[in-house]
Short mmCIF file of C-alpha atoms and ligand atoms in Angstrom, two decimals:
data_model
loop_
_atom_site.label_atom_id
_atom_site.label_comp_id
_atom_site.label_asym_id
_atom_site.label_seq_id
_atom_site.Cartn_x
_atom_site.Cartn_y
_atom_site.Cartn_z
CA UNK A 3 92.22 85.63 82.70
CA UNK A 4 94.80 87.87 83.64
CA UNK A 5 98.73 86.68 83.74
CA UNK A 6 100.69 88.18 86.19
CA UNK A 7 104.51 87.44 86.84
CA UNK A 8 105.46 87.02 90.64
CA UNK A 9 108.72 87.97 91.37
CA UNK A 10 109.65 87.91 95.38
CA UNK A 11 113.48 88.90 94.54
CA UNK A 12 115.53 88.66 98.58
CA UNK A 13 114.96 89.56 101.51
CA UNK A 14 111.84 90.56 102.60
CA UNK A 15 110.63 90.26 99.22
CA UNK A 16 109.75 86.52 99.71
CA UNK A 17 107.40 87.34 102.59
CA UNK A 18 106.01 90.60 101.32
CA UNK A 19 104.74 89.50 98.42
CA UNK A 20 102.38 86.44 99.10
CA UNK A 21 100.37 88.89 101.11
CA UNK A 22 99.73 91.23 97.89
CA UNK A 23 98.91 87.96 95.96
CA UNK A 24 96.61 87.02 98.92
CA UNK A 25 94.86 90.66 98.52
CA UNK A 26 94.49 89.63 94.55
CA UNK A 27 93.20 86.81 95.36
CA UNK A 28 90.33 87.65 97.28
CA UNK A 29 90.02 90.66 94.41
CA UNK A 30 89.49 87.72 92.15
CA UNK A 31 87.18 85.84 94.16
CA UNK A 32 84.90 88.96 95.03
CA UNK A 33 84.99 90.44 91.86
CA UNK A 34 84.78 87.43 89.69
CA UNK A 35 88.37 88.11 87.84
CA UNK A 36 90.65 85.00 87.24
CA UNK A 37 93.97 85.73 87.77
CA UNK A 38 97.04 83.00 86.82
CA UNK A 39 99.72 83.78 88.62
CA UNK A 40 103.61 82.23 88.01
CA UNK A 41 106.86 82.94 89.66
CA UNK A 42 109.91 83.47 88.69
CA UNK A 43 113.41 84.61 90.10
CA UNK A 44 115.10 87.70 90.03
CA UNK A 45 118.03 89.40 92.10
CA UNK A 46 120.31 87.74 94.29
CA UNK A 47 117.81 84.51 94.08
CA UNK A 48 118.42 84.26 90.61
CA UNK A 49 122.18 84.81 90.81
CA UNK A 50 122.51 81.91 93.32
CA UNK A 51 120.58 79.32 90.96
CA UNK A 52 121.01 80.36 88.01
CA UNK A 53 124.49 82.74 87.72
CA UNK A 54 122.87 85.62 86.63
CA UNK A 55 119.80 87.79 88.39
CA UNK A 56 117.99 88.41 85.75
CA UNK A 57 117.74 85.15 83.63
CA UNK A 58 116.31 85.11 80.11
CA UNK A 59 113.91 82.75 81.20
CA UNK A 60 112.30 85.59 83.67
CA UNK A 61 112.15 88.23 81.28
CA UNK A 62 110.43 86.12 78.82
CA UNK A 63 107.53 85.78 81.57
CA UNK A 64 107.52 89.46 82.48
CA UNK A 65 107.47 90.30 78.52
CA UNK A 66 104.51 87.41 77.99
CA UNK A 67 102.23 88.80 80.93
CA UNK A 68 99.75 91.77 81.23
CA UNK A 69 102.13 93.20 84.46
CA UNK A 70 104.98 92.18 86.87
CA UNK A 71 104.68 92.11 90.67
CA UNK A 72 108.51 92.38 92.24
CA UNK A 73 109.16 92.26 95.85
CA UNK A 74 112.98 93.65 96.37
CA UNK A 75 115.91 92.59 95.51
CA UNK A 76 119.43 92.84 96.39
CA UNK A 77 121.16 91.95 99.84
CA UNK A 78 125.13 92.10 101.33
CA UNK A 79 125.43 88.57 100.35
CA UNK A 80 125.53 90.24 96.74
CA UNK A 81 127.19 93.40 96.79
CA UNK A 82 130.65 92.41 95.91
CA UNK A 83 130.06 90.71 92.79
CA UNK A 84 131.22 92.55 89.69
CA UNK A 85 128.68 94.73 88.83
CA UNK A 86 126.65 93.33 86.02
CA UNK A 87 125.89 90.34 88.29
CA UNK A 88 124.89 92.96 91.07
CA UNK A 89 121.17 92.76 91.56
CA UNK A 90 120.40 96.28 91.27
CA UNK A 91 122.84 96.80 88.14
CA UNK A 92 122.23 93.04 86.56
CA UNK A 93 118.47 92.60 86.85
CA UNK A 94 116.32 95.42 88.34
CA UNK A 95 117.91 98.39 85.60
CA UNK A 96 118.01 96.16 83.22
CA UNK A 97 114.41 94.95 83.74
CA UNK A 98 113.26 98.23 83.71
CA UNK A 99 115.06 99.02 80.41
CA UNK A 100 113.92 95.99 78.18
CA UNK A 101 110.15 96.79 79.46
CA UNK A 102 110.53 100.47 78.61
CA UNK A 103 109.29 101.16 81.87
CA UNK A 104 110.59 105.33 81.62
CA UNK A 105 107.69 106.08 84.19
CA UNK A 106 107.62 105.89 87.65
CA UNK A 107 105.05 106.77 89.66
CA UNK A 108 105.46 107.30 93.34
CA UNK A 109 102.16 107.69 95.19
CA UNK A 110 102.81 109.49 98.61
CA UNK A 111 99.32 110.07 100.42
CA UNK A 112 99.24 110.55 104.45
CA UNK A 113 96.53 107.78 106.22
CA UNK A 114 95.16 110.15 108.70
CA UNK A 115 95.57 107.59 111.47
CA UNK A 116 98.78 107.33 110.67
CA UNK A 117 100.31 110.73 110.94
CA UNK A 118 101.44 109.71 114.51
CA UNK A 119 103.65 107.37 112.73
CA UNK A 120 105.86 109.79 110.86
CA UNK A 121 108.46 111.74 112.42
CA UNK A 122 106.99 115.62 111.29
CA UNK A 123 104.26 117.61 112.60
CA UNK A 124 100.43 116.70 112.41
CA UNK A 125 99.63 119.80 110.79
CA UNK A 126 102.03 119.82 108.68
CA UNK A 127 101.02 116.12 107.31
CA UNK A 128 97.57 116.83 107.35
CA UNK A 129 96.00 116.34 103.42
CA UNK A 130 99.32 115.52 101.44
CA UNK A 131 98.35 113.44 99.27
CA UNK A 132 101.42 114.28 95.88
CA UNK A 133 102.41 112.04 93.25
CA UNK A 134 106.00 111.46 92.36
CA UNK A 135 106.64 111.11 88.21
CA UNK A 136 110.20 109.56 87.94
CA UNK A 137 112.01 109.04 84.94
CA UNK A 138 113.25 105.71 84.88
CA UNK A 139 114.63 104.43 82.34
CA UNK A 140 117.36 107.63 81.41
CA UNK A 141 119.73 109.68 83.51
CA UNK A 142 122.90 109.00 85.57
CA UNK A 143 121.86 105.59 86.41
CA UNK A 144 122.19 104.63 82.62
CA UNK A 145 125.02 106.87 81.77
CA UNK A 146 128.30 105.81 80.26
CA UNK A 147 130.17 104.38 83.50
CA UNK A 148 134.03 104.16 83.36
CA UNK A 149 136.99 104.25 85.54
CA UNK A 150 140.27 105.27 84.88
CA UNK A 151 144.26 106.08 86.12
CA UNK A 152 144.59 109.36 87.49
CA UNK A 153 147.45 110.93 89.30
CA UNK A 154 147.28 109.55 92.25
CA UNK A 155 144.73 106.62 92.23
CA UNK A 156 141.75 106.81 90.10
CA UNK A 157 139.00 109.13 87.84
CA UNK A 158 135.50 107.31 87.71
CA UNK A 159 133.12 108.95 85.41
CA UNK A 160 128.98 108.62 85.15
CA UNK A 161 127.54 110.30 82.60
CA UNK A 162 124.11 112.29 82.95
CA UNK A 163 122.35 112.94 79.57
CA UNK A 164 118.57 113.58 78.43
CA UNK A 165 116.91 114.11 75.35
CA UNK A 166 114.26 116.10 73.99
CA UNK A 167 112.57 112.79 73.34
CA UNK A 168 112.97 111.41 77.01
CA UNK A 169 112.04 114.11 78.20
CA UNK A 170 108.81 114.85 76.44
CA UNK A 171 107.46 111.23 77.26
CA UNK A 172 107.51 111.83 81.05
CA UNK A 173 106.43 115.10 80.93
CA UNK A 174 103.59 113.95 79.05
CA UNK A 175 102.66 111.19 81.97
CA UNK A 176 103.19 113.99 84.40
CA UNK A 177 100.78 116.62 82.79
CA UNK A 178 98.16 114.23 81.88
CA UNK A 179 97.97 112.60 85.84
CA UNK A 180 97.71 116.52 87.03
CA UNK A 181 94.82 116.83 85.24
CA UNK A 182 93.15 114.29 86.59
CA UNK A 183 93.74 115.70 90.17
CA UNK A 184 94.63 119.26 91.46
CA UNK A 185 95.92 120.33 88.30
CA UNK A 186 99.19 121.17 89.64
CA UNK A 187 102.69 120.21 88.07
CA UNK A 188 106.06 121.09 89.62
CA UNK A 189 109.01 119.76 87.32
CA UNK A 190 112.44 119.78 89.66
CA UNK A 191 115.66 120.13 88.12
CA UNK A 192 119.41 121.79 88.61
CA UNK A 193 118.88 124.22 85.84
CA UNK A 194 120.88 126.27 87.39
CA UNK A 195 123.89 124.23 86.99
CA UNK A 196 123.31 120.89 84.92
CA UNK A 197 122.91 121.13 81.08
CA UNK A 198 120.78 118.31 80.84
CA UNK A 199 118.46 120.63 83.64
CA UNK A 200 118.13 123.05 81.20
CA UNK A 201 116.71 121.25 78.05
CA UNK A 202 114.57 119.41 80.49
CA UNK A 203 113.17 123.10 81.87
CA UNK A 204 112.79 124.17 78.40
CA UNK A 205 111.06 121.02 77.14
CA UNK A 206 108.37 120.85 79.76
CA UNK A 207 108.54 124.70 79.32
CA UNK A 208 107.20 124.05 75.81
CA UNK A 209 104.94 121.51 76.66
CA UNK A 210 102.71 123.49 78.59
CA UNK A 211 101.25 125.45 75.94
CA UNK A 212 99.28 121.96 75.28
CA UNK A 213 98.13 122.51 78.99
CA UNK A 214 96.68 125.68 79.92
CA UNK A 215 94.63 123.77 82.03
CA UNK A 216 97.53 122.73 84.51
CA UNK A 217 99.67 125.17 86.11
CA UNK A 218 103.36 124.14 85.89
CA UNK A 219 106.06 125.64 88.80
CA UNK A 220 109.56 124.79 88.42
CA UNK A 221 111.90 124.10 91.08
CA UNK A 222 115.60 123.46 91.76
CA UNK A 223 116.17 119.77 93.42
CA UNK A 224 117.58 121.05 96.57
CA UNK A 225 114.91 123.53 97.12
CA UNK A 226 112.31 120.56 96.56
CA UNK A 227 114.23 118.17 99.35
CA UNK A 228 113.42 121.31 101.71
CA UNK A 229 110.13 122.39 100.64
CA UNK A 230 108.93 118.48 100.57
CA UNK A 231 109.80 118.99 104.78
CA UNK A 232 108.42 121.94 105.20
CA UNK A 233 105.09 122.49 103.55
CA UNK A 234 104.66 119.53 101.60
CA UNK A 235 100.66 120.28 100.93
CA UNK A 236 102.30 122.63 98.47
CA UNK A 237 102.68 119.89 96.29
CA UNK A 238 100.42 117.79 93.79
CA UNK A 239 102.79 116.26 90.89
CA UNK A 240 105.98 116.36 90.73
CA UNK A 241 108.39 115.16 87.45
CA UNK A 242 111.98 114.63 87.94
CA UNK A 243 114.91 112.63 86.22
CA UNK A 244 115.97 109.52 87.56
CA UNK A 245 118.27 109.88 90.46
CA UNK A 246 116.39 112.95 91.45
CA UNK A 247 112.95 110.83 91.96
CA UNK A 248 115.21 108.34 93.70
CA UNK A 249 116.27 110.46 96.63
CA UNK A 250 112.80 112.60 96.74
CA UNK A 251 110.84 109.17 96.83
CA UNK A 252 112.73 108.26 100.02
CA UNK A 253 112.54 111.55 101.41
CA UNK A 254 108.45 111.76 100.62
CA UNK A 255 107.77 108.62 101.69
CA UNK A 256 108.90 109.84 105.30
CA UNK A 257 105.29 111.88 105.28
CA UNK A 258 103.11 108.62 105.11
CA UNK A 259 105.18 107.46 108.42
CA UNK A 260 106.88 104.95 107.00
CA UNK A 261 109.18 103.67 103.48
CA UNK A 262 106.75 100.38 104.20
CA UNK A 263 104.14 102.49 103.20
CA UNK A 264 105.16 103.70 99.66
CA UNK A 265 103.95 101.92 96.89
CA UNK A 266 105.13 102.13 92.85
CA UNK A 267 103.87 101.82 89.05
CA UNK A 268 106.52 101.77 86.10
CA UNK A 269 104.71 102.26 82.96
CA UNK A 270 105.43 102.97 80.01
CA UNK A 271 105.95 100.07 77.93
CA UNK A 272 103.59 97.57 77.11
CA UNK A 273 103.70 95.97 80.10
CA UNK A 274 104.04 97.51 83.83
CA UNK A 275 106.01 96.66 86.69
CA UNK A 276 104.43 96.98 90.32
CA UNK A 277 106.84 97.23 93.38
CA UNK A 278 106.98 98.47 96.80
CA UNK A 279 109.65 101.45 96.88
CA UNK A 280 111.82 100.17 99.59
CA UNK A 281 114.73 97.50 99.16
CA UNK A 282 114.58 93.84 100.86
CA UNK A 283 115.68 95.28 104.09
CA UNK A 284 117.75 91.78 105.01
CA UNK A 285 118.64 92.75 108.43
CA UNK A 286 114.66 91.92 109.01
CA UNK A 287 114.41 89.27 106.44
CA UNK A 288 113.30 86.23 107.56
CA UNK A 289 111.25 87.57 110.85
CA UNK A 290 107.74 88.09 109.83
CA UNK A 291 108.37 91.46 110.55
CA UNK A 292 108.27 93.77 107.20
CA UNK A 293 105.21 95.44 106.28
CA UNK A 294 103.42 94.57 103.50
CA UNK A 295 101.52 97.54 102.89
CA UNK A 296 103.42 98.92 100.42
CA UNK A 297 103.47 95.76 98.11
CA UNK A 298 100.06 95.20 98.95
CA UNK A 299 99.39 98.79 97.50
CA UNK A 300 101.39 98.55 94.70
CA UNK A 301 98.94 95.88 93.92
CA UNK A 302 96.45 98.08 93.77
CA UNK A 303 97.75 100.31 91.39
CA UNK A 304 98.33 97.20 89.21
CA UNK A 305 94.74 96.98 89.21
CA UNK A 306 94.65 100.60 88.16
CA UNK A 307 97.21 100.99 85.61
CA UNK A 308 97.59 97.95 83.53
CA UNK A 309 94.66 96.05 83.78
CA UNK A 310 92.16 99.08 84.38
CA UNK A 311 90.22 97.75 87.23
CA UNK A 312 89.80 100.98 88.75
CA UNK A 313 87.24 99.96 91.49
CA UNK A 314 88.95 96.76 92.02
CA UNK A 315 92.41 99.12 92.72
CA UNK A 316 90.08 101.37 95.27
CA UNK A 317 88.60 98.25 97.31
CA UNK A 318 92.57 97.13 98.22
CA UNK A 319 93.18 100.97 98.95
CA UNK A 320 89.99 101.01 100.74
CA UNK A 321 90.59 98.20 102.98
CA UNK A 322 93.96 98.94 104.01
CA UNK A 323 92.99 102.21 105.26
CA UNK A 324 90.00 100.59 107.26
CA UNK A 325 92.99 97.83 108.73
CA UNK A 326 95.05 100.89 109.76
CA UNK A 327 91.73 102.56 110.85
CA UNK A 328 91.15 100.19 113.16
CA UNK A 329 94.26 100.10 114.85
CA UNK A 330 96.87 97.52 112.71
CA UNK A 331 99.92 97.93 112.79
CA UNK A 332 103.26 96.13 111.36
CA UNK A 333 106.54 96.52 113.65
CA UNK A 334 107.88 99.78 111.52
CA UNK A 335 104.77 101.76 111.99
CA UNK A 336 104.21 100.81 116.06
CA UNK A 337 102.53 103.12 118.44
CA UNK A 338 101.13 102.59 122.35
CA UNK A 339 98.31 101.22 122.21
CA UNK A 340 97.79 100.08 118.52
CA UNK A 341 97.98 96.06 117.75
CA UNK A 342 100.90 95.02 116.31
CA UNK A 343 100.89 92.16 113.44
CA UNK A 344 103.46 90.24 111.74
CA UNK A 345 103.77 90.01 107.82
CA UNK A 346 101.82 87.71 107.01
CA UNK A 347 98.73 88.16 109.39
CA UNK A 348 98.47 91.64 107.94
CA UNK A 349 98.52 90.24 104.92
CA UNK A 350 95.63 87.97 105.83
CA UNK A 351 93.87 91.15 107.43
CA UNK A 352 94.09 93.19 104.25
CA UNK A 353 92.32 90.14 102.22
CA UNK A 354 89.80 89.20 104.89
CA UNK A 355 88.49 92.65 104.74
CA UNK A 356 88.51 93.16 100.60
CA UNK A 357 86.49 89.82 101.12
CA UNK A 358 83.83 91.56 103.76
CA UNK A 359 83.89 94.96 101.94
C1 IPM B 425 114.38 102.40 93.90
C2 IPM B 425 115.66 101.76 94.32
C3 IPM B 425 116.46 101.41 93.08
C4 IPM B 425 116.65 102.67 92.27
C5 IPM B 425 117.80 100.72 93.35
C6 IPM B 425 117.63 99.44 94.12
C7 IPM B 425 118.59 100.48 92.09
O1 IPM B 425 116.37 102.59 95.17
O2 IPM B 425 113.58 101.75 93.21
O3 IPM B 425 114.15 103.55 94.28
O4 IPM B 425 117.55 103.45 92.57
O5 IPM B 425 115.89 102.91 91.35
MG1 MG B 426 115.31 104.34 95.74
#
């Protein structure tokens, strides 16, 4: 029996979700794998019943399971509360901290049928298939913050630091996952400018030497945003700090056609957190409208990270691909002639065929 913790968050979250527990479901049922799932609420959700959005009550679940499935969280109905009681500051950071989740990984693969979809060039789309390491758990996001008088208004201050030891850890995760594919790392920084750049280049510099069997490239963050656009079969694994891996993942997820696509593991600690990488996109909350590929795939790397199901984790990749295959399509990824589906028939798709597969 496997415990998972359901989290829908806002937004879209609510609607997204059900159809990834709908795909583990008929995992379970195939497969013969018992699964006991229980919800609990996070974000602006939380905040509403409870006053805060990430109550003790919900991290005690997530710590008690073997892995957490969140939707999204956050919405405008939120964003003016102080910031501790923000979603993204009160629960999602904070979540992320107290399951030592410092690894993010940020799968970014092009569905040949849908290269149509994305905005750039078929050829060059064709075969990209990189992984995104993200630090997650360090950085500017969990800097000193503070704000002070200056002259004439204010000074706010973030602070960005690493350590040798932070550092290490995710370059570890980001050597070991290129040797299990094309052997390729590239580690992005701002060497040429931030401090905290340069122990990072030096660290995975070092680390290397325990890898002669990957070849490491190193390359400045701006350069990357560019180089991502144009020739991003360059690329196998990439390891960045935190905000870094936040602005790539948006800008990488662009190749698969759509930000619905994009799917995420944080790992790390003991248990892992699954979530699509978009927000809960309220201006389509509510509609039956979001796609649920991305949550449904992030349920597939559940599978594959924390409770080791490997073929399991290929039969939801597997039939998602065959749905798109044959012509499925949520509102974001629409194209003449394709069908289009709301959330939750998708969602009922995906399972039906991990049922006939
Ligand atoms: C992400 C999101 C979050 C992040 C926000 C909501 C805090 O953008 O998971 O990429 O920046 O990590
Ligand atoms: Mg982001």
């Amino acid at each position: 029996m496997f415990k998972i913790a359901v989290l829908p968050g806002d937004g879209i979250g609510v609607e997204i979700v059900p159809q990834a527990l709908k795909a583990l479901k008929a995992i379970g049922e195939k497969y013969g794998h018992s699964f006991e799932f229980t919800e609990a609420l996070v974000g602006g959700a939380a905040y509403d019943a409870k006053g805060h959005p990430l109550p003790e009550e919900t991290l005690e679940l997530c710590e008690q399971s073997d892995a957490v499935l969140l939707g999204a969280i956050g919405g405008p109905k939120w964003d003016n509360l102080p910031v501790e009681l923000r979603p993204e500051a009160g629960a999602l950071l904070p979540l992320r901290r107290e399951l030592a989740l410092y690894a993010n990984l940020r799968p970014c693969v092009v569905f040949p049928s849908l290269i149509h979809a994305s905005t750039l060039k078929e050829e060059v789309l064709q075969g990209v298939d990189i992984l995104i390491v993200r630090e997650l758990t360090g950085g500017i996001y969990f800097g000193e913050k503070s704000r002070e008088l200056a002259a004439d208004g204010q000074k706010a201050t973030d602070v960005l630091s690493y350590s040798t030891y932070e550092i290490k850890r995710i370059a570890k995760i980001a050597f070991e996952a290129a040797r299990q594919r094309k052997k390729k790392l590239c580690s992005v920084d701002k060497a040429n400018v931030l401090e905290s750049s340069r122990l990072w280049r030096e660290t995975v510099t070092d680390m290397a030497r325990e890898y002669p069997d990957v070849e490491l490239t190193h390359m400045y963050v701006d350069n990357c945003a560019m180089q991502l656009i144009r020739n991003p079969r360059q690329f196998d694994v990439i390891v960045t700090e935190n905000m870094f891996g936040d602005i790539l993942t948006d800008e990488a997820s662009m190749l698969t056609g759509s930000l619905g696509m994009l799917a995420s593991a944080s790992i790390g600690g003991e248990v892992g957190l699954y979530e699509p990488a978009h927000g809960s996109a309220p201006d389509i909350a509510g509609q039956n409208k979001a796609n649920p590929l991305a949550t449904i795939l992030s349920a597939a790397l559940l599978l594959r990270y924390s409770l080791k199901l490997e073929k399991e984790a290929q039969a939801i990749e597997e039939a998602v691909r065959k749905v798109i295959d044959a012509g499925y399509r949520t509102p974001d990824l629409a194209e003449p002639g394709k069908t289009i589906l709301g959330t939750s028939e998708m969602g009922d798709l995906v399972a039906q065929t991990i049922l006939e597969g």
